[in-house]
Short mmCIF file of C-alpha atoms in Angstrom, two decimals:
data_model
loop_
_atom_site.label_atom_id
_atom_site.label_comp_id
_atom_site.label_asym_id
_atom_site.label_seq_id
_atom_site.Cartn_x
_atom_site.Cartn_y
_atom_site.Cartn_z
CA MET A 1 0.00 0.00 0.00
CA ALA A 2 2.32 2.64 -1.25
CA THR A 3 1.12 6.11 -0.35
CA ASP A 4 2.81 9.32 0.64
CA GLU A 5 2.60 8.21 4.26
CA THR A 6 3.70 4.60 3.93
CA GLY A 7 7.14 3.12 3.64
CA THR A 8 8.38 1.70 0.39
CA ALA A 9 11.23 -0.67 -0.32
CA THR A 10 14.51 0.45 1.17
CA SER A 11 16.55 2.35 -1.34
CA ALA A 12 19.79 1.69 0.48
CA PRO A 13 19.82 -1.83 1.95
CA THR A 14 21.90 -2.34 5.04
CA PRO A 15 24.99 -4.54 4.81
CA THR A 16 23.19 -7.21 6.80
CA SER A 17 20.25 -7.33 4.44
CA THR A 18 22.53 -7.31 1.40
CA ALA A 19 24.59 -10.18 2.75
CA LEU A 20 21.50 -12.15 3.59
CA ARG A 21 20.05 -11.52 0.17
CA ASP A 22 23.22 -12.47 -1.67
CA SER A 23 23.65 -15.65 0.35
CA ALA A 24 20.04 -16.78 0.08
CA PRO A 25 19.68 -20.09 -1.73
CA ALA A 26 17.24 -20.04 -4.58
CA PRO A 27 14.29 -22.33 -3.96
CA GLY A 28 13.92 -25.43 -6.03
CA GLY A 29 13.76 -24.09 -9.53
CA ALA A 30 13.96 -20.44 -8.51
CA ALA A 31 15.49 -17.90 -10.80
CA THR A 32 18.36 -15.82 -9.43
CA ARG A 33 19.66 -12.34 -10.00
CA PRO A 34 23.31 -11.81 -10.90
CA GLY A 35 24.12 -11.20 -7.26
CA GLY A 36 22.74 -14.55 -6.31
CA ALA A 37 19.49 -13.37 -4.75
CA ALA A 38 16.38 -15.35 -5.34
CA SER A 39 13.97 -13.32 -7.44
CA GLY A 40 11.14 -15.80 -7.05
CA PRO A 41 10.16 -19.05 -8.71
CA ARG A 42 10.78 -19.66 -12.37
CA ALA A 43 7.85 -19.25 -14.72
CA TRP A 44 6.92 -22.94 -14.78
CA THR A 45 7.23 -23.19 -11.00
CA ALA A 46 5.07 -20.11 -10.53
CA ARG A 47 2.41 -21.48 -12.87
CA VAL A 48 2.26 -24.83 -11.08
CA LEU A 49 2.12 -23.06 -7.71
CA VAL A 50 -0.74 -20.86 -8.88
CA VAL A 51 -2.63 -23.92 -10.15
CA GLY A 52 -2.00 -25.65 -6.83
CA ILE A 53 -3.16 -22.64 -4.83
CA VAL A 54 -6.35 -22.28 -6.90
CA LEU A 55 -7.23 -26.00 -6.78
CA THR A 56 -6.54 -26.11 -3.06
CA ALA A 57 -8.76 -23.08 -2.44
CA LEU A 58 -11.56 -24.67 -4.46
CA ASN A 59 -11.53 -27.58 -2.00
CA LEU A 60 -11.49 -25.68 1.28
CA ARG A 61 -15.28 -25.42 1.69
CA PRO A 62 -17.24 -28.01 -0.40
CA ALA A 63 -17.00 -30.48 2.51
CA ILE A 64 -19.04 -27.96 4.51
CA THR A 65 -21.46 -26.33 2.07
CA SER A 66 -22.38 -29.57 0.29
CA LEU A 67 -23.46 -30.84 3.71
CA GLY A 68 -25.35 -27.61 4.45
CA ALA A 69 -27.38 -27.97 1.27
CA LEU A 70 -28.24 -31.61 2.10
CA LEU A 71 -28.46 -31.26 5.88
CA GLU A 72 -32.13 -32.22 6.06
CA GLU A 73 -31.53 -35.39 4.04
CA VAL A 74 -28.49 -36.30 6.15
CA ARG A 75 -30.44 -35.70 9.37
CA ASP A 76 -33.25 -37.94 8.19
CA GLY A 77 -30.85 -40.62 6.96
CA LEU A 78 -28.85 -40.74 10.19
CA GLY A 79 -31.68 -39.91 12.59
CA MET A 80 -30.14 -36.69 13.92
CA SER A 81 -31.90 -34.24 16.22
CA GLY A 82 -31.59 -30.48 15.75
CA SER A 83 -29.04 -30.27 18.59
CA LEU A 84 -26.97 -33.07 17.10
CA ALA A 85 -27.10 -31.36 13.72
CA GLY A 86 -25.84 -28.23 15.49
CA LEU A 87 -22.93 -30.29 16.79
CA LEU A 88 -22.25 -31.43 13.23
CA THR A 89 -22.11 -27.83 12.02
CA SER A 90 -19.66 -27.05 14.85
CA VAL A 91 -17.21 -29.72 13.73
CA PRO A 92 -15.49 -27.49 11.09
CA PRO A 93 -14.32 -24.75 13.50
CA LEU A 94 -13.39 -27.37 16.10
CA CYS A 95 -11.17 -29.17 13.59
CA PHE A 96 -9.71 -25.91 12.36
CA ALA A 97 -8.80 -24.94 15.92
CA VAL A 98 -7.31 -28.30 16.87
CA PHE A 99 -5.47 -29.17 13.68
CA GLY A 100 -4.69 -25.67 12.43
CA VAL A 101 -2.27 -25.06 15.29
CA MET A 102 -0.24 -28.06 14.11
CA ALA A 103 0.30 -26.63 10.63
CA PRO A 104 3.39 -24.43 11.29
CA ARG A 105 5.23 -27.26 13.05
CA LEU A 106 4.41 -29.70 10.26
CA ALA A 107 5.46 -27.11 7.68
CA ARG A 108 8.83 -26.59 9.35
CA ARG A 109 9.49 -30.32 9.30
CA PHE A 110 8.14 -31.32 5.90
CA GLY A 111 7.72 -28.02 4.02
CA PRO A 112 4.40 -26.23 3.38
CA PRO A 113 3.75 -27.85 -0.04
CA ALA A 114 4.10 -31.37 1.39
CA VAL A 115 1.67 -30.58 4.19
CA VAL A 116 -0.87 -29.07 1.78
CA CYS A 117 -0.49 -32.13 -0.49
CA ALA A 118 -1.23 -34.42 2.46
CA GLY A 119 -4.13 -32.17 3.41
CA MET A 120 -5.74 -32.60 0.00
CA ALA A 121 -5.32 -36.38 0.30
CA ALA A 122 -7.00 -36.29 3.74
CA ILE A 123 -9.93 -34.33 2.30
CA THR A 124 -10.32 -36.91 -0.47
CA ALA A 125 -10.33 -39.83 1.97
CA GLY A 126 -12.73 -38.16 4.38
CA LEU A 127 -15.23 -37.20 1.68
CA LEU A 128 -15.23 -40.74 0.29
CA ILE A 129 -15.69 -42.40 3.67
CA ARG A 130 -18.20 -40.23 5.51
CA PRO A 131 -21.39 -40.83 3.45
CA TYR A 132 -20.99 -44.59 3.88
CA ALA A 133 -19.85 -44.65 7.51
CA GLY A 134 -23.28 -45.95 8.52
CA SER A 135 -23.62 -44.03 11.79
CA THR A 136 -23.53 -40.52 13.16
CA ALA A 137 -20.25 -41.22 14.97
CA GLY A 138 -18.63 -42.55 11.80
CA PHE A 139 -19.96 -39.60 9.81
CA LEU A 140 -18.46 -37.19 12.35
CA ALA A 141 -15.10 -39.01 12.36
CA ALA A 142 -14.81 -39.03 8.57
CA SER A 143 -15.84 -35.38 8.45
CA ALA A 144 -13.08 -34.61 10.96
CA LEU A 145 -10.54 -36.36 8.70
CA ALA A 146 -11.55 -34.22 5.74
CA LEU A 147 -11.61 -31.07 7.84
CA MET A 148 -8.15 -31.82 9.20
CA GLY A 149 -6.88 -31.44 5.64
CA VAL A 150 -8.84 -28.23 5.27
CA ALA A 151 -7.45 -26.89 8.57
CA VAL A 152 -3.74 -27.24 7.74
CA SER A 153 -4.29 -25.86 4.24
CA ASN A 154 -6.23 -22.90 5.65
CA VAL A 155 -3.27 -21.90 7.79
CA LEU A 156 -0.57 -22.50 5.18
CA MET A 157 -2.15 -20.69 2.24
CA PRO A 158 -1.14 -17.21 3.53
CA VAL A 159 2.32 -18.59 4.32
CA ILE A 160 2.81 -19.99 0.82
CA VAL A 161 1.61 -16.76 -0.76
CA LYS A 162 3.87 -14.64 1.47
CA ARG A 163 6.96 -16.77 0.81
CA TRP A 164 6.68 -17.42 -2.92
CA PHE A 165 4.84 -14.25 -3.99
CA PRO A 166 5.99 -11.56 -1.52
CA ASP A 167 5.32 -8.73 -3.96
CA ARG A 168 1.88 -10.07 -4.93
CA VAL A 169 0.31 -10.74 -1.53
CA GLY A 170 -2.84 -8.71 -2.28
CA PRO A 171 -3.56 -10.13 -5.75
CA MET A 172 -2.63 -13.70 -4.81
CA THR A 173 -4.74 -13.55 -1.64
CA GLY A 174 -7.57 -12.27 -3.80
CA LEU A 175 -7.06 -15.09 -6.30
CA TYR A 176 -7.24 -17.94 -3.81
CA SER A 177 -10.01 -16.22 -1.82
CA MET A 178 -11.96 -15.94 -5.08
CA ALA A 179 -11.34 -19.62 -5.85
CA LEU A 180 -12.38 -20.52 -2.30
CA ALA A 181 -15.63 -18.61 -2.74
CA LEU A 182 -16.22 -20.27 -6.11
CA GLY A 183 -15.80 -23.75 -4.64
CA THR A 184 -18.02 -22.85 -1.72
CA ALA A 185 -20.78 -21.54 -3.98
CA ALA A 186 -20.56 -24.42 -6.46
CA ALA A 187 -20.96 -27.02 -3.72
CA ALA A 188 -23.98 -25.20 -2.32
CA ALA A 189 -25.63 -24.68 -5.71
CA ILE A 190 -25.26 -28.06 -7.37
CA SER A 191 -25.24 -30.56 -4.50
CA VAL A 192 -29.06 -30.86 -4.47
CA PRO A 193 -29.59 -31.11 -8.26
CA MET A 194 -26.58 -33.42 -8.55
CA THR A 195 -28.06 -35.64 -5.84
CA ASP A 196 -31.33 -35.73 -7.77
CA ALA A 197 -29.46 -36.63 -10.96
CA LEU A 198 -27.71 -39.47 -9.12
CA GLY A 199 -31.01 -41.08 -8.18
CA GLY A 200 -31.71 -39.12 -5.00
CA SER A 201 -28.83 -40.65 -3.04
CA TRP A 202 -27.44 -38.07 -0.62
CA GLN A 203 -24.46 -40.39 -0.10
CA LEU A 204 -23.43 -40.04 -3.74
CA GLY A 205 -24.24 -36.32 -3.67
CA LEU A 206 -21.69 -35.85 -0.89
CA ALA A 207 -19.06 -38.36 -2.04
CA VAL A 208 -18.73 -36.94 -5.56
CA TRP A 209 -16.80 -33.95 -4.21
CA ALA A 210 -13.86 -36.25 -3.46
CA ALA A 211 -13.01 -36.19 -7.18
CA LEU A 212 -12.26 -32.46 -7.01
CA SER A 213 -10.00 -32.79 -3.98
CA ALA A 214 -8.15 -35.72 -5.55
CA THR A 215 -7.28 -33.45 -8.48
CA ALA A 216 -5.85 -30.87 -6.07
CA VAL A 217 -3.24 -33.36 -4.83
CA LEU A 218 -1.42 -33.42 -8.18
CA PRO A 219 0.11 -29.89 -8.46
CA TRP A 220 1.82 -30.22 -5.07
CA ILE A 221 3.61 -33.50 -5.79
CA PRO A 222 6.61 -31.88 -7.60
CA PHE A 223 7.23 -29.70 -4.50
CA VAL A 224 7.08 -32.46 -1.91
CA ARG A 225 10.68 -33.67 -2.17
CA GLY A 226 12.59 -31.06 -0.23
CA ARG A 227 11.31 -28.14 -2.27
CA ARG A 228 11.44 -25.10 -0.03
CA ALA A 229 10.62 -21.44 -0.33
CA PRO A 230 13.26 -18.72 0.09
CA SER A 231 14.78 -19.21 3.53
CA GLU A 232 13.21 -17.35 6.40
CA ALA A 233 16.71 -16.90 7.69
CA ALA A 234 17.37 -14.80 4.63
CA PRO A 235 14.48 -12.40 4.48
CA GLY A 236 16.33 -10.11 2.11
CA ALA A 237 15.70 -12.69 -0.58
CA LEU A 238 12.04 -11.94 -0.23
CA ALA A 239 12.28 -8.16 -0.29
CA ALA A 240 10.30 -7.00 -3.24
CA GLY A 241 9.20 -3.44 -2.66
CA THR A 242 6.18 -2.06 -4.40
CA GLY A 243 4.07 -4.64 -6.20
CA GLY A 244 4.73 -4.63 -9.89
CA ASP A 245 1.03 -5.12 -10.46
CA GLY A 246 0.39 -1.67 -9.13
CA SER A 247 -1.09 -2.82 -5.86
CA GLY A 248 1.75 -1.40 -3.86
CA GLY A 249 2.31 -4.70 -2.10
CA VAL A 250 1.95 -5.27 1.61
CA ALA A 251 4.37 -5.78 4.42
CA ALA A 252 6.82 -8.02 2.64
CA PRO A 253 9.68 -9.56 4.60
CA GLY A 254 12.97 -7.85 4.57
CA GLY A 255 11.69 -4.29 4.71
CA ALA A 256 9.53 -4.24 1.63
CA ALA A 257 6.54 -2.00 1.30
CA GLY A 258 4.55 -2.09 4.49
CA SER A 259 2.61 -0.16 7.02
CA ARG A 260 3.61 3.14 8.47
CA GLY A 261 4.27 1.41 11.76
CA SER A 262 6.98 -0.78 10.26
CA GLY A 263 9.02 2.04 8.75
CA SER A 264 10.94 1.82 5.52
CA SER A 265 14.37 1.67 7.11
CA ARG A 266 13.78 -1.43 9.23
CA VAL A 267 15.12 -4.72 7.95
CA ALA A 268 13.68 -7.85 9.47
CA SER A 269 16.09 -10.03 11.36
CA GLY A 270 14.57 -13.21 9.96
CA GLY A 271 14.50 -16.36 12.02
CA GLU A 272 15.91 -14.70 15.15
CA GLU A 273 13.11 -12.15 15.23
CA ALA A 274 10.52 -14.87 14.68
CA ASP A 275 12.00 -17.02 17.45
CA GLY A 276 11.61 -14.14 19.90
CA LEU A 277 8.09 -13.26 18.79
CA ARG A 278 5.66 -13.74 21.68
CA ILE A 279 2.51 -13.53 19.68
CA THR A 280 0.19 -13.61 22.70
CA ARG A 281 1.62 -10.28 23.89
CA SER A 282 0.32 -8.49 20.81
CA ARG A 283 -3.00 -6.69 21.13
CA THR A 284 -3.30 -6.66 17.37
CA ALA A 285 -2.87 -10.44 17.24
CA TRP A 286 -5.64 -10.90 19.80
CA ALA A 287 -7.93 -8.47 18.00
CA LEU A 288 -7.32 -10.27 14.73
CA ALA A 289 -7.94 -13.66 16.38
CA VAL A 290 -11.27 -12.54 17.86
CA PHE A 291 -12.27 -10.92 14.57
CA PHE A 292 -11.38 -14.13 12.76
CA GLY A 293 -13.41 -16.14 15.27
CA LEU A 294 -16.52 -13.98 15.02
CA GLN A 295 -16.50 -13.87 11.23
CA ALA A 296 -15.98 -17.65 11.22
CA THR A 297 -18.96 -18.04 13.56
CA ALA A 298 -21.14 -16.08 11.14
CA ALA A 299 -19.77 -17.96 8.15
CA TYR A 300 -20.34 -21.45 9.55
CA ILE A 301 -23.79 -20.60 10.85
CA THR A 302 -24.58 -19.34 7.36
CA MET A 303 -23.10 -22.36 5.58
CA GLY A 304 -24.70 -24.83 7.97
CA TRP A 305 -28.12 -23.31 8.55
CA MET A 306 -29.08 -20.69 5.96
CA ALA A 307 -30.51 -23.19 3.48
CA GLN A 308 -32.63 -24.63 6.30
CA ILE A 309 -33.86 -21.15 7.23
CA PHE A 310 -35.12 -20.66 3.68
CA ARG A 311 -36.62 -24.15 3.52
CA ASP A 312 -38.51 -23.56 6.76
CA ALA A 313 -39.84 -20.32 5.27
CA GLY A 314 -41.41 -22.28 2.39
CA VAL A 315 -38.61 -22.04 -0.18
CA SER A 316 -37.96 -25.24 -2.14
CA ALA A 317 -34.84 -27.30 -1.40
CA SER A 318 -33.22 -26.58 -4.77
CA THR A 319 -33.93 -22.84 -4.54
CA ALA A 320 -32.62 -22.75 -0.98
CA GLY A 321 -29.40 -24.34 -2.22
CA VAL A 322 -29.11 -21.74 -4.96
CA LEU A 323 -29.69 -18.94 -2.43
CA LEU A 324 -26.89 -20.33 -0.28
CA ALA A 325 -24.75 -20.48 -3.42
CA VAL A 326 -25.53 -16.83 -4.17
CA THR A 327 -24.36 -15.91 -0.68
CA MET A 328 -21.13 -17.83 -1.19
CA ALA A 329 -20.70 -16.59 -4.78
CA MET A 330 -20.57 -12.97 -3.64
CA GLY A 331 -17.10 -13.82 -2.42
CA VAL A 332 -15.89 -14.53 -5.94
CA PRO A 333 -15.60 -10.90 -7.13
CA LEU A 334 -15.34 -9.33 -3.68
CA ALA A 335 -12.60 -11.68 -2.51
CA PHE A 336 -10.47 -10.27 -5.29
CA VAL A 337 -11.46 -6.63 -4.80
CA ILE A 338 -11.33 -6.43 -1.00
CA PRO A 339 -7.71 -7.60 -0.50
CA ARG A 340 -6.47 -5.18 -3.16
CA LEU A 341 -8.44 -2.35 -1.58
CA ALA A 342 -7.26 -3.31 1.90
CA THR A 343 -3.59 -3.14 0.91
CA ARG A 344 -4.10 0.41 -0.31
CA LEU A 345 -5.66 1.69 2.89
CA PRO A 346 -3.69 2.69 6.00
CA HIS A 347 -6.57 1.41 8.14
CA GLN A 348 -8.95 -1.41 7.20
CA GLY A 349 -11.60 -0.37 9.74
CA PRO A 350 -13.97 1.25 7.20
CA ILE A 351 -14.18 -2.02 5.25
CA VAL A 352 -14.98 -3.88 8.48
CA VAL A 353 -17.82 -1.47 9.25
CA VAL A 354 -19.39 -1.77 5.78
CA LEU A 355 -19.33 -5.56 5.93
CA GLY A 356 -20.85 -5.52 9.41
CA VAL A 357 -23.73 -3.25 8.39
CA CYS A 358 -24.53 -5.58 5.48
CA GLY A 359 -24.62 -8.51 7.89
CA LEU A 360 -27.00 -6.77 10.28
CA ALA A 361 -29.31 -5.83 7.41
CA GLY A 362 -29.29 -9.41 6.13
CA TYR A 363 -30.19 -10.89 9.51
CA ALA A 364 -32.99 -8.35 9.97
CA GLY A 365 -34.37 -9.31 6.57
CA LEU A 366 -34.27 -13.01 7.38
CA TYR A 367 -36.30 -12.29 10.50
CA TRP A 368 -38.96 -10.04 8.96
CA ALA A 369 -39.39 -11.45 5.44
CA PRO A 370 -37.23 -14.57 4.87
CA ALA A 371 -39.03 -15.74 1.72
CA ALA A 372 -40.24 -12.46 0.21
CA GLY A 373 -36.81 -10.83 0.23
CA ALA A 374 -34.74 -14.01 0.04
CA TRP A 375 -32.50 -12.89 -2.81
CA ALA A 376 -31.71 -9.54 -1.19
CA TRP A 377 -30.81 -11.18 2.13
CA ALA A 378 -28.64 -13.73 0.37
CA LEU A 379 -26.73 -10.94 -1.37
CA LEU A 380 -26.28 -8.89 1.82
CA LEU A 381 -25.02 -11.86 3.81
CA GLY A 382 -22.71 -12.73 0.93
CA VAL A 383 -21.13 -9.30 1.20
CA SER A 384 -20.85 -9.66 4.98
CA ASN A 385 -19.14 -13.05 4.65
CA CYS A 386 -16.29 -11.36 2.78
CA ALA A 387 -14.83 -10.56 6.17
CA PHE A 388 -12.91 -13.81 5.61
CA PRO A 389 -10.63 -12.61 2.76
CA LEU A 390 -10.24 -9.32 4.62
CA ALA A 391 -9.04 -11.21 7.71
CA LEU A 392 -6.58 -13.23 5.62
CA THR A 393 -5.25 -10.05 4.05
CA MET A 394 -4.79 -8.43 7.44
CA VAL A 395 -2.81 -11.49 8.57
CA GLY A 396 -0.31 -10.73 5.80
CA MET A 397 -0.26 -7.01 6.63
CA ARG A 398 0.10 -7.23 10.40
CA ALA A 399 3.49 -9.01 10.30
CA ARG A 400 6.76 -8.03 8.61
CA THR A 401 8.38 -11.44 8.13
CA GLY A 402 7.34 -14.73 6.62
CA ALA A 403 7.89 -16.41 9.98
CA GLY A 404 5.80 -13.72 11.64
CA VAL A 405 2.97 -14.32 9.18
CA ALA A 406 3.16 -18.07 9.91
CA LYS A 407 2.87 -17.49 13.66
CA LEU A 408 0.14 -14.89 13.30
CA SER A 409 -1.81 -17.02 10.83
CA ALA A 410 -1.66 -20.08 13.10
CA PHE A 411 -2.55 -18.06 16.21
CA ALA A 412 -5.36 -16.04 14.63
CA GLN A 413 -6.95 -18.98 12.84
CA SER A 414 -6.58 -21.57 15.60
CA THR A 415 -7.74 -19.20 18.34
CA GLY A 416 -10.44 -17.77 16.12
CA TYR A 417 -11.84 -21.14 15.12
CA LEU A 418 -11.77 -22.23 18.77
CA LEU A 419 -13.88 -19.19 19.65
CA SER A 420 -16.31 -19.98 16.83
CA ILE A 421 -17.13 -23.54 17.95
CA PRO A 422 -20.13 -22.74 20.21
CA GLY A 423 -21.94 -20.56 17.64
CA PRO A 424 -23.34 -23.14 15.20
CA LEU A 425 -24.09 -25.54 18.06
CA LEU A 426 -25.96 -22.86 20.01
CA VAL A 427 -27.99 -22.00 16.92
CA GLY A 428 -29.06 -25.63 16.62
CA VAL A 429 -30.06 -25.77 20.29
CA LEU A 430 -32.02 -22.51 20.10
CA TYR A 431 -33.71 -23.62 16.90
CA GLN A 432 -34.83 -26.94 18.39
CA HIS A 433 -36.03 -25.57 21.73
CA SER A 434 -37.65 -22.34 20.49
CA GLY A 435 -39.26 -23.92 17.45
CA GLY A 436 -38.30 -21.04 15.16
CA TRP A 437 -35.53 -18.79 13.91
CA GLY A 438 -36.18 -15.65 15.95
CA LEU A 439 -33.70 -16.36 18.75
CA PRO A 440 -30.97 -17.79 16.48
CA LEU A 441 -31.17 -14.73 14.21
CA ALA A 442 -31.04 -12.42 17.23
CA LEU A 443 -27.86 -14.21 18.32
CA MET A 444 -26.29 -13.81 14.88
CA ALA A 445 -27.07 -10.09 14.81
CA ALA A 446 -25.76 -9.58 18.34
CA LEU A 447 -22.42 -11.22 17.47
CA MET A 448 -21.96 -8.85 14.53
CA VAL A 449 -21.49 -5.87 16.89
CA PRO A 450 -18.29 -7.10 18.61
CA GLN A 451 -17.07 -8.39 15.24
CA VAL A 452 -17.07 -4.85 13.92
CA ALA A 453 -15.41 -3.49 17.07
CA VAL A 454 -12.47 -5.91 17.11
CA GLY A 455 -12.15 -5.71 13.33
CA VAL A 456 -11.57 -1.98 13.59
CA LEU A 457 -8.85 -2.64 16.20
CA ALA A 458 -7.23 -5.33 14.04
CA GLY A 459 -7.22 -2.99 11.05
CA ARG A 460 -4.93 -0.43 12.70
CA ASP A 461 -1.63 0.18 10.91
CA ARG A 462 0.89 -1.72 13.05
CA THR A 463 2.72 -5.05 13.15
CA VAL A 464 2.87 -7.84 15.72
CA GLU A 465 6.66 -7.70 15.73
CA ASP A 466 6.48 -4.18 17.14
CA GLU A 467 4.03 -5.23 19.86
CA ALA A 468 5.31 -8.69 20.78
CA GLY A 469 9.07 -8.66 20.28
CA ARG A 470 11.52 -9.99 22.79
#
């Protein structure tokens, strides 16, 4: 976000940063400048990485939204109560909290691409097993296997983007956020008609999504054998300055364009700085974690229950699925626009406020006229759900180093998803015991208020390294 007030790439690198940059090993297949610095992956490597990122993003939500569209059929088939269905819709954030925190450690040992590759394989296995598990417990266990793969990939996507595309964080975050929204919407829209086309078997309607995740395994295979990104111990190799795409970049490691709080003259100290980073001492990290948790609560309530809200209001099952798809599809264009806009602003608070107002309006509409204004409420909630790509973008902007982004991403996502676990479950309990959607919708609207408040705090122009250093 290069403005008159923000720092740009250092025009006179310090000797330390120059030495680090010149000694940085090029990643597997990376091109190098004459001085020996890695300038990023070669063209073929970059293309394969982009394909891998897009295919991975496409598979990060179908396990959830395909179930949301067919929740009534699954409940009938497995004999679930409303409370038990609420537990089922709480499984995604629970898995993301438990398994997401493991992602950085696994990435350090095996490399991020290998972990993402294994994650896609886990999604494939879980999606194939769960429809035929034969019991609620088996269904939950297989869902957890698939969601484990989603969890580690969720955390490592910002890390991969930051390491391999340090001068394209905004556009690349927008690209995979857009692909994520597309996969989410597609699963919601076509799961019901595809189930009908397959003879009305909800088992086949859920299992068919394993074919997409199996495809996503392939692009990561060439990077599994010891292929690593530019070393975090050599952050100068990642310094890229202003994004060549015109976005201005974000806080790239090694003193690249960043927030005013980071300053243009500071050069990250790489692994040593990351080792001394006490992320829990950062107010910004906590604000971002709570913001992530509240937006995740809204998102998983929407993905798990919105189709049922419309069906209970008299909307047909297929139309309810399409309405859910419309909500998810709003993320396709906005997930590309919002990260680019966010990297240009010194404070992301105004975006947080706009998204929150749209959410409140959507919940009010679902309460007063769920069927009559269904399309309008679906659109408004779709805009509100774009807090997710905004949160991911802020993860990349609130840390200066690749290692800092990894720690912040793991902390914000794991803590956030842990905070989001009770929401979908509580909605199911309130729905069953109140016999309607008034109380659940009141809960959703009430949670939007603190989401806006902490989002404004998380959007302030500062970095976790400044707040939580040694």
